[in-house]
């Protein structure tokens, strides 16, 4: 599995030592605010097993993110095929960080490394990003990495219940648009 390195971060394979802080993130209502229900420890651990299997199968997926200077696990970032049943298809970029890592530019830094991998290594023609209409922090990261939103592409997530998680926005960036 390929590791990605930035000035401050390492995006790497998941380790057993990541399971506890990952479960804590998935049990944090603020981290999960735009994602839905909190996850149990079992659900959280199962997600890591899926991430590892997906990576082994297709050579990309969700990397664990750690701070280079300290070795601290702070979340994940990566690429994933868009779920079936969505009103579009392609490969989606995403990230999720522990609250202690918010506001430090880590999401943008990790996302830039993931974009580079998606375009330069995987040669994807386009990368998408999706979030709830109310998740302004993630939308700001999407803009910082050069993604654009066309309000005509906004949609209601068919898997989300009625309420604030249902209205979603779609951002895109083409390989040819990268600077």
PDB file of C-alpha atoms in Angstrom:
ATOM      1  CA  UNK A   1       0.000   0.000   0.000  1.00  0.00           C
ATOM      2  CA  UNK A   2       1.266   3.404  -0.946  1.00  0.00           C
ATOM      3  CA  UNK A   3       1.975   5.903   1.813  1.00  0.00           C
ATOM      4  CA  UNK A   4       1.514   9.592   1.126  1.00  0.00           C
ATOM      5  CA  UNK A   5       3.724  12.175   2.824  1.00  0.00           C
ATOM      6  CA  UNK A   6       3.183  15.898   3.222  1.00  0.00           C
ATOM      7  CA  UNK A   7       5.166  18.439   5.194  1.00  0.00           C
ATOM      8  CA  UNK A   8       3.256  17.620   8.380  1.00  0.00           C
ATOM      9  CA  UNK A   9       1.327  14.405   7.732  1.00  0.00           C
ATOM     10  CA  UNK A  10       1.682  10.749   6.821  1.00  0.00           C
ATOM     11  CA  UNK A  11      -1.250   9.006   5.148  1.00  0.00           C
ATOM     12  CA  UNK A  12      -0.690   5.316   5.776  1.00  0.00           C
ATOM     13  CA  UNK A  13      -2.155   1.870   6.314  1.00  0.00           C
ATOM     14  CA  UNK A  14      -4.285   1.444   9.411  1.00  0.00           C
ATOM     15  CA  UNK A  15      -2.738  -0.010  12.588  1.00  0.00           C
ATOM     16  CA  UNK A  16      -4.311  -1.721  15.565  1.00  0.00           C
ATOM     17  CA  UNK A  17      -3.301   1.301  17.642  1.00  0.00           C
ATOM     18  CA  UNK A  18      -5.636   3.449  15.484  1.00  0.00           C
ATOM     19  CA  UNK A  19      -8.761   1.547  16.521  1.00  0.00           C
ATOM     20  CA  UNK A  20      -9.251   3.228  19.901  1.00  0.00           C
ATOM     21  CA  UNK A  21      -8.890   6.853  18.726  1.00  0.00           C
ATOM     22  CA  UNK A  22     -10.941   6.053  15.596  1.00  0.00           C
ATOM     23  CA  UNK A  23     -13.735   4.657  17.782  1.00  0.00           C
ATOM     24  CA  UNK A  24     -13.572   7.777  19.973  1.00  0.00           C
ATOM     25  CA  UNK A  25     -13.968   9.960  16.861  1.00  0.00           C
ATOM     26  CA  UNK A  26     -16.962   7.918  15.706  1.00  0.00           C
ATOM     27  CA  UNK A  27     -18.562   8.267  19.142  1.00  0.00           C
ATOM     28  CA  UNK A  28     -18.087  12.065  19.165  1.00  0.00           C
ATOM     29  CA  UNK A  29     -21.333  13.900  18.310  1.00  0.00           C
ATOM     30  CA  UNK A  30     -19.435  16.916  16.927  1.00  0.00           C
ATOM     31  CA  UNK A  31     -17.309  14.775  14.590  1.00  0.00           C
ATOM     32  CA  UNK A  32     -20.430  12.894  13.450  1.00  0.00           C
ATOM     33  CA  UNK A  33     -22.647  16.003  13.190  1.00  0.00           C
ATOM     34  CA  UNK A  34     -22.842  15.862   9.383  1.00  0.00           C
ATOM     35  CA  UNK A  35     -22.530  12.070   9.087  1.00  0.00           C
ATOM     36  CA  UNK A  36     -25.426  10.571  10.991  1.00  0.00           C
ATOM     37  CA  UNK A  37     -25.628   8.246  13.946  1.00  0.00           C
ATOM     38  CA  UNK A  38     -22.755   7.643  16.320  1.00  0.00           C
ATOM     39  CA  UNK A  39     -20.959   4.344  15.766  1.00  0.00           C
ATOM     40  CA  UNK A  40     -20.427   1.625  18.342  1.00  0.00           C
ATOM     41  CA  UNK A  41     -16.924   0.302  18.880  1.00  0.00           C
ATOM     42  CA  UNK A  42     -17.836  -2.778  16.844  1.00  0.00           C
ATOM     43  CA  UNK A  43     -19.134  -0.673  13.940  1.00  0.00           C
ATOM     44  CA  UNK A  44     -16.052   1.509  14.070  1.00  0.00           C
ATOM     45  CA  UNK A  45     -13.682  -1.478  14.054  1.00  0.00           C
ATOM     46  CA  UNK A  46     -15.651  -3.050  11.182  1.00  0.00           C
ATOM     47  CA  UNK A  47     -15.218   0.145   9.147  1.00  0.00           C
ATOM     48  CA  UNK A  48     -11.432  -0.135   9.445  1.00  0.00           C
ATOM     49  CA  UNK A  49     -11.569  -3.766   8.302  1.00  0.00           C
ATOM     50  CA  UNK A  50     -13.560  -2.615   5.235  1.00  0.00           C
ATOM     51  CA  UNK A  51     -11.085   0.200   4.562  1.00  0.00           C
ATOM     52  CA  UNK A  52      -8.180  -2.254   4.606  1.00  0.00           C
ATOM     53  CA  UNK A  53      -9.957  -4.777   2.366  1.00  0.00           C
ATOM     54  CA  UNK A  54     -10.925  -2.053  -0.124  1.00  0.00           C
ATOM     55  CA  UNK A  55      -7.345  -0.800  -0.257  1.00  0.00           C
ATOM     56  CA  UNK A  56      -6.019  -4.301  -0.849  1.00  0.00           C
ATOM     57  CA  UNK A  57      -8.540  -4.816  -3.648  1.00  0.00           C
ATOM     58  CA  UNK A  58      -8.152  -1.577  -5.605  1.00  0.00           C
ATOM     59  CA  UNK A  59      -4.926   0.158  -4.413  1.00  0.00           C
ATOM     60  CA  UNK A  60      -6.740   3.211  -3.074  1.00  0.00           C
ATOM     61  CA  UNK A  61      -9.212   3.994  -0.336  1.00  0.00           C
ATOM     62  CA  UNK A  62      -9.141   5.568   3.099  1.00  0.00           C
ATOM     63  CA  UNK A  63      -5.686   6.166   4.577  1.00  0.00           C
ATOM     64  CA  UNK A  64      -5.155   6.654   8.288  1.00  0.00           C
ATOM     65  CA  UNK A  65      -3.699  10.129   8.879  1.00  0.00           C
ATOM     66  CA  UNK A  66      -0.986  10.776  11.431  1.00  0.00           C
ATOM     67  CA  UNK A  67       0.991  13.850  12.396  1.00  0.00           C
ATOM     68  CA  UNK A  68       4.620  13.339  11.317  1.00  0.00           C
ATOM     69  CA  UNK A  69       6.146  15.173  14.263  1.00  0.00           C
ATOM     70  CA  UNK A  70       4.321  13.201  16.956  1.00  0.00           C
ATOM     71  CA  UNK A  71       3.003  10.010  15.329  1.00  0.00           C
ATOM     72  CA  UNK A  72      -0.472  10.910  16.605  1.00  0.00           C
ATOM     73  CA  UNK A  73      -3.394   9.390  14.689  1.00  0.00           C
ATOM     74  CA  UNK A  74      -5.799  12.223  13.809  1.00  0.00           C
ATOM     75  CA  UNK A  75      -8.289  10.683  11.381  1.00  0.00           C
ATOM     76  CA  UNK A  76      -8.595   9.575   7.788  1.00  0.00           C
ATOM     77  CA  UNK A  77      -8.495  10.891   4.237  1.00  0.00           C
ATOM     78  CA  UNK A  78      -8.797   9.198   0.891  1.00  0.00           C
ATOM     79  CA  UNK A  79     -10.754   8.190  -2.158  1.00  0.00           C
ATOM     80  CA  UNK A  80     -13.766   5.940  -2.565  1.00  0.00           C
ATOM     81  CA  UNK A  81     -16.087   5.045  -5.436  1.00  0.00           C
ATOM     82  CA  UNK A  82     -19.406   6.861  -5.152  1.00  0.00           C
ATOM     83  CA  UNK A  83     -22.089   4.676  -3.553  1.00  0.00           C
ATOM     84  CA  UNK A  84     -24.628   3.049  -5.836  1.00  0.00           C
ATOM     85  CA  UNK A  85     -27.984   4.793  -5.847  1.00  0.00           C
ATOM     86  CA  UNK A  86     -26.491   8.271  -5.924  1.00  0.00           C
ATOM     87  CA  UNK A  87     -27.546  10.613  -8.756  1.00  0.00           C
ATOM     88  CA  UNK A  88     -23.962  10.657 -10.110  1.00  0.00           C
ATOM     89  CA  UNK A  89     -20.983   8.322 -10.350  1.00  0.00           C
ATOM     90  CA  UNK A  90     -17.246   8.611 -10.038  1.00  0.00           C
ATOM     91  CA  UNK A  91     -14.621   8.654  -7.320  1.00  0.00           C
ATOM     92  CA  UNK A  92     -15.110  10.755  -4.210  1.00  0.00           C
ATOM     93  CA  UNK A  93     -12.494  12.372  -1.981  1.00  0.00           C
ATOM     94  CA  UNK A  94     -13.138  12.684   1.731  1.00  0.00           C
ATOM     95  CA  UNK A  95     -11.629  13.270   5.156  1.00  0.00           C
ATOM     96  CA  UNK A  96     -12.588  13.065   8.796  1.00  0.00           C
ATOM     97  CA  UNK A  97     -10.459  14.399  11.611  1.00  0.00           C
ATOM     98  CA  UNK A  98     -10.600  14.337  15.388  1.00  0.00           C
ATOM     99  CA  UNK A  99     -11.755  17.635  16.899  1.00  0.00           C
ATOM    100  CA  UNK A 100      -8.276  18.206  18.346  1.00  0.00           C
ATOM    101  CA  UNK A 101      -6.973  18.387  14.753  1.00  0.00           C
ATOM    102  CA  UNK A 102      -9.558  20.885  13.475  1.00  0.00           C
ATOM    103  CA  UNK A 103      -8.531  24.376  12.410  1.00  0.00           C
ATOM    104  CA  UNK A 104      -4.883  23.541  11.730  1.00  0.00           C
ATOM    105  CA  UNK A 105      -5.017  23.029   7.967  1.00  0.00           C
ATOM    106  CA  UNK A 106      -4.597  19.261   8.223  1.00  0.00           C
ATOM    107  CA  UNK A 107      -7.730  18.437   6.199  1.00  0.00           C
ATOM    108  CA  UNK A 108      -6.598  20.674   3.346  1.00  0.00           C
ATOM    109  CA  UNK A 109      -3.063  19.282   3.448  1.00  0.00           C
ATOM    110  CA  UNK A 110      -4.253  15.675   3.439  1.00  0.00           C
ATOM    111  CA  UNK A 111      -6.811  16.381   0.696  1.00  0.00           C
ATOM    112  CA  UNK A 112      -4.166  17.953  -1.535  1.00  0.00           C
ATOM    113  CA  UNK A 113      -2.016  14.828  -1.203  1.00  0.00           C
ATOM    114  CA  UNK A 114      -5.000  12.597  -1.978  1.00  0.00           C
ATOM    115  CA  UNK A 115      -5.919  14.698  -5.031  1.00  0.00           C
ATOM    116  CA  UNK A 116      -2.359  14.432  -6.328  1.00  0.00           C
ATOM    117  CA  UNK A 117      -2.450  10.650  -5.905  1.00  0.00           C
ATOM    118  CA  UNK A 118      -5.828  10.400  -7.622  1.00  0.00           C
ATOM    119  CA  UNK A 119      -4.758  12.470 -10.595  1.00  0.00           C
ATOM    120  CA  UNK A 120      -1.053  11.620 -10.934  1.00  0.00           C
ATOM    121  CA  UNK A 121      -1.028   7.937  -9.966  1.00  0.00           C
ATOM    122  CA  UNK A 122      -4.546   6.708 -10.659  1.00  0.00           C
ATOM    123  CA  UNK A 123      -4.993   9.099 -13.597  1.00  0.00           C
ATOM    124  CA  UNK A 124      -8.599   9.803 -12.644  1.00  0.00           C
ATOM    125  CA  UNK A 125     -10.213  12.305 -15.004  1.00  0.00           C
ATOM    126  CA  UNK A 126     -12.289  13.893 -12.221  1.00  0.00           C
ATOM    127  CA  UNK A 127     -12.659  13.706  -8.447  1.00  0.00           C
ATOM    128  CA  UNK A 128     -15.880  14.523  -6.605  1.00  0.00           C
ATOM    129  CA  UNK A 129     -16.643  15.592  -3.046  1.00  0.00           C
ATOM    130  CA  UNK A 130     -19.983  15.432  -1.263  1.00  0.00           C
ATOM    131  CA  UNK A 131     -21.157  16.834   2.034  1.00  0.00           C
ATOM    132  CA  UNK A 132     -24.304  18.074   3.676  1.00  0.00           C
ATOM    133  CA  UNK A 133     -25.455  21.549   2.693  1.00  0.00           C
ATOM    134  CA  UNK A 134     -24.822  22.670   6.282  1.00  0.00           C
ATOM    135  CA  UNK A 135     -21.219  21.411   6.512  1.00  0.00           C
ATOM    136  CA  UNK A 136     -19.522  24.709   5.756  1.00  0.00           C
ATOM    137  CA  UNK A 137     -16.135  23.623   7.132  1.00  0.00           C
ATOM    138  CA  UNK A 138     -15.809  20.756   4.636  1.00  0.00           C
ATOM    139  CA  UNK A 139     -17.089  22.965   1.842  1.00  0.00           C
ATOM    140  CA  UNK A 140     -14.328  25.456   2.680  1.00  0.00           C
ATOM    141  CA  UNK A 141     -11.721  22.676   2.353  1.00  0.00           C
ATOM    142  CA  UNK A 142     -13.231  21.689  -0.997  1.00  0.00           C
ATOM    143  CA  UNK A 143     -12.842  25.267  -2.235  1.00  0.00           C
ATOM    144  CA  UNK A 144      -9.280  25.541  -0.885  1.00  0.00           C
ATOM    145  CA  UNK A 145      -8.218  22.480  -2.887  1.00  0.00           C
ATOM    146  CA  UNK A 146      -9.666  23.948  -6.067  1.00  0.00           C
ATOM    147  CA  UNK A 147     -12.998  22.142  -6.257  1.00  0.00           C
ATOM    148  CA  UNK A 148     -16.037  23.902  -7.704  1.00  0.00           C
ATOM    149  CA  UNK A 149     -19.724  23.580  -6.929  1.00  0.00           C
ATOM    150  CA  UNK A 150     -22.571  23.927  -9.402  1.00  0.00           C
ATOM    151  CA  UNK A 151     -25.800  24.358  -7.393  1.00  0.00           C
ATOM    152  CA  UNK A 152     -27.592  22.472 -10.195  1.00  0.00           C
ATOM    153  CA  UNK A 153     -25.723  19.340  -8.985  1.00  0.00           C
ATOM    154  CA  UNK A 154     -27.006  19.624  -5.394  1.00  0.00           C
ATOM    155  CA  UNK A 155     -29.183  16.679  -4.378  1.00  0.00           C
ATOM    156  CA  UNK A 156     -31.020  14.961  -1.569  1.00  0.00           C
ATOM    157  CA  UNK A 157     -29.064  11.964  -0.274  1.00  0.00           C
ATOM    158  CA  UNK A 158     -31.389   8.991  -0.815  1.00  0.00           C
ATOM    159  CA  UNK A 159     -29.801   7.126   2.113  1.00  0.00           C
ATOM    160  CA  UNK A 160     -30.312   9.946   4.627  1.00  0.00           C
ATOM    161  CA  UNK A 161     -33.482  10.401   6.663  1.00  0.00           C
ATOM    162  CA  UNK A 162     -35.573  13.542   6.266  1.00  0.00           C
ATOM    163  CA  UNK A 163     -33.835  16.389   8.049  1.00  0.00           C
ATOM    164  CA  UNK A 164     -30.556  18.314   7.924  1.00  0.00           C
ATOM    165  CA  UNK A 165     -28.466  15.374   6.632  1.00  0.00           C
ATOM    166  CA  UNK A 166     -30.570  14.922   3.492  1.00  0.00           C
ATOM    167  CA  UNK A 167     -29.732  18.080   1.429  1.00  0.00           C
ATOM    168  CA  UNK A 168     -26.235  17.607  -0.019  1.00  0.00           C
ATOM    169  CA  UNK A 169     -23.856  19.577  -2.193  1.00  0.00           C
ATOM    170  CA  UNK A 170     -21.542  18.175  -4.855  1.00  0.00           C
ATOM    171  CA  UNK A 171     -18.132  19.638  -5.665  1.00  0.00           C
ATOM    172  CA  UNK A 172     -15.938  18.588  -8.591  1.00  0.00           C
ATOM    173  CA  UNK A 173     -12.428  19.046  -9.873  1.00  0.00           C
ATOM    174  CA  UNK A 174     -11.110  17.797 -13.213  1.00  0.00           C
ATOM    175  CA  UNK A 175      -7.534  16.635 -13.653  1.00  0.00           C
ATOM    176  CA  UNK A 176      -7.157  19.252 -16.388  1.00  0.00           C
ATOM    177  CA  UNK A 177      -8.261  22.017 -13.975  1.00  0.00           C
ATOM    178  CA  UNK A 178      -5.492  21.334 -11.461  1.00  0.00           C
ATOM    179  CA  UNK A 179      -2.845  23.979 -11.063  1.00  0.00           C
TER     180      UNK A 179
END
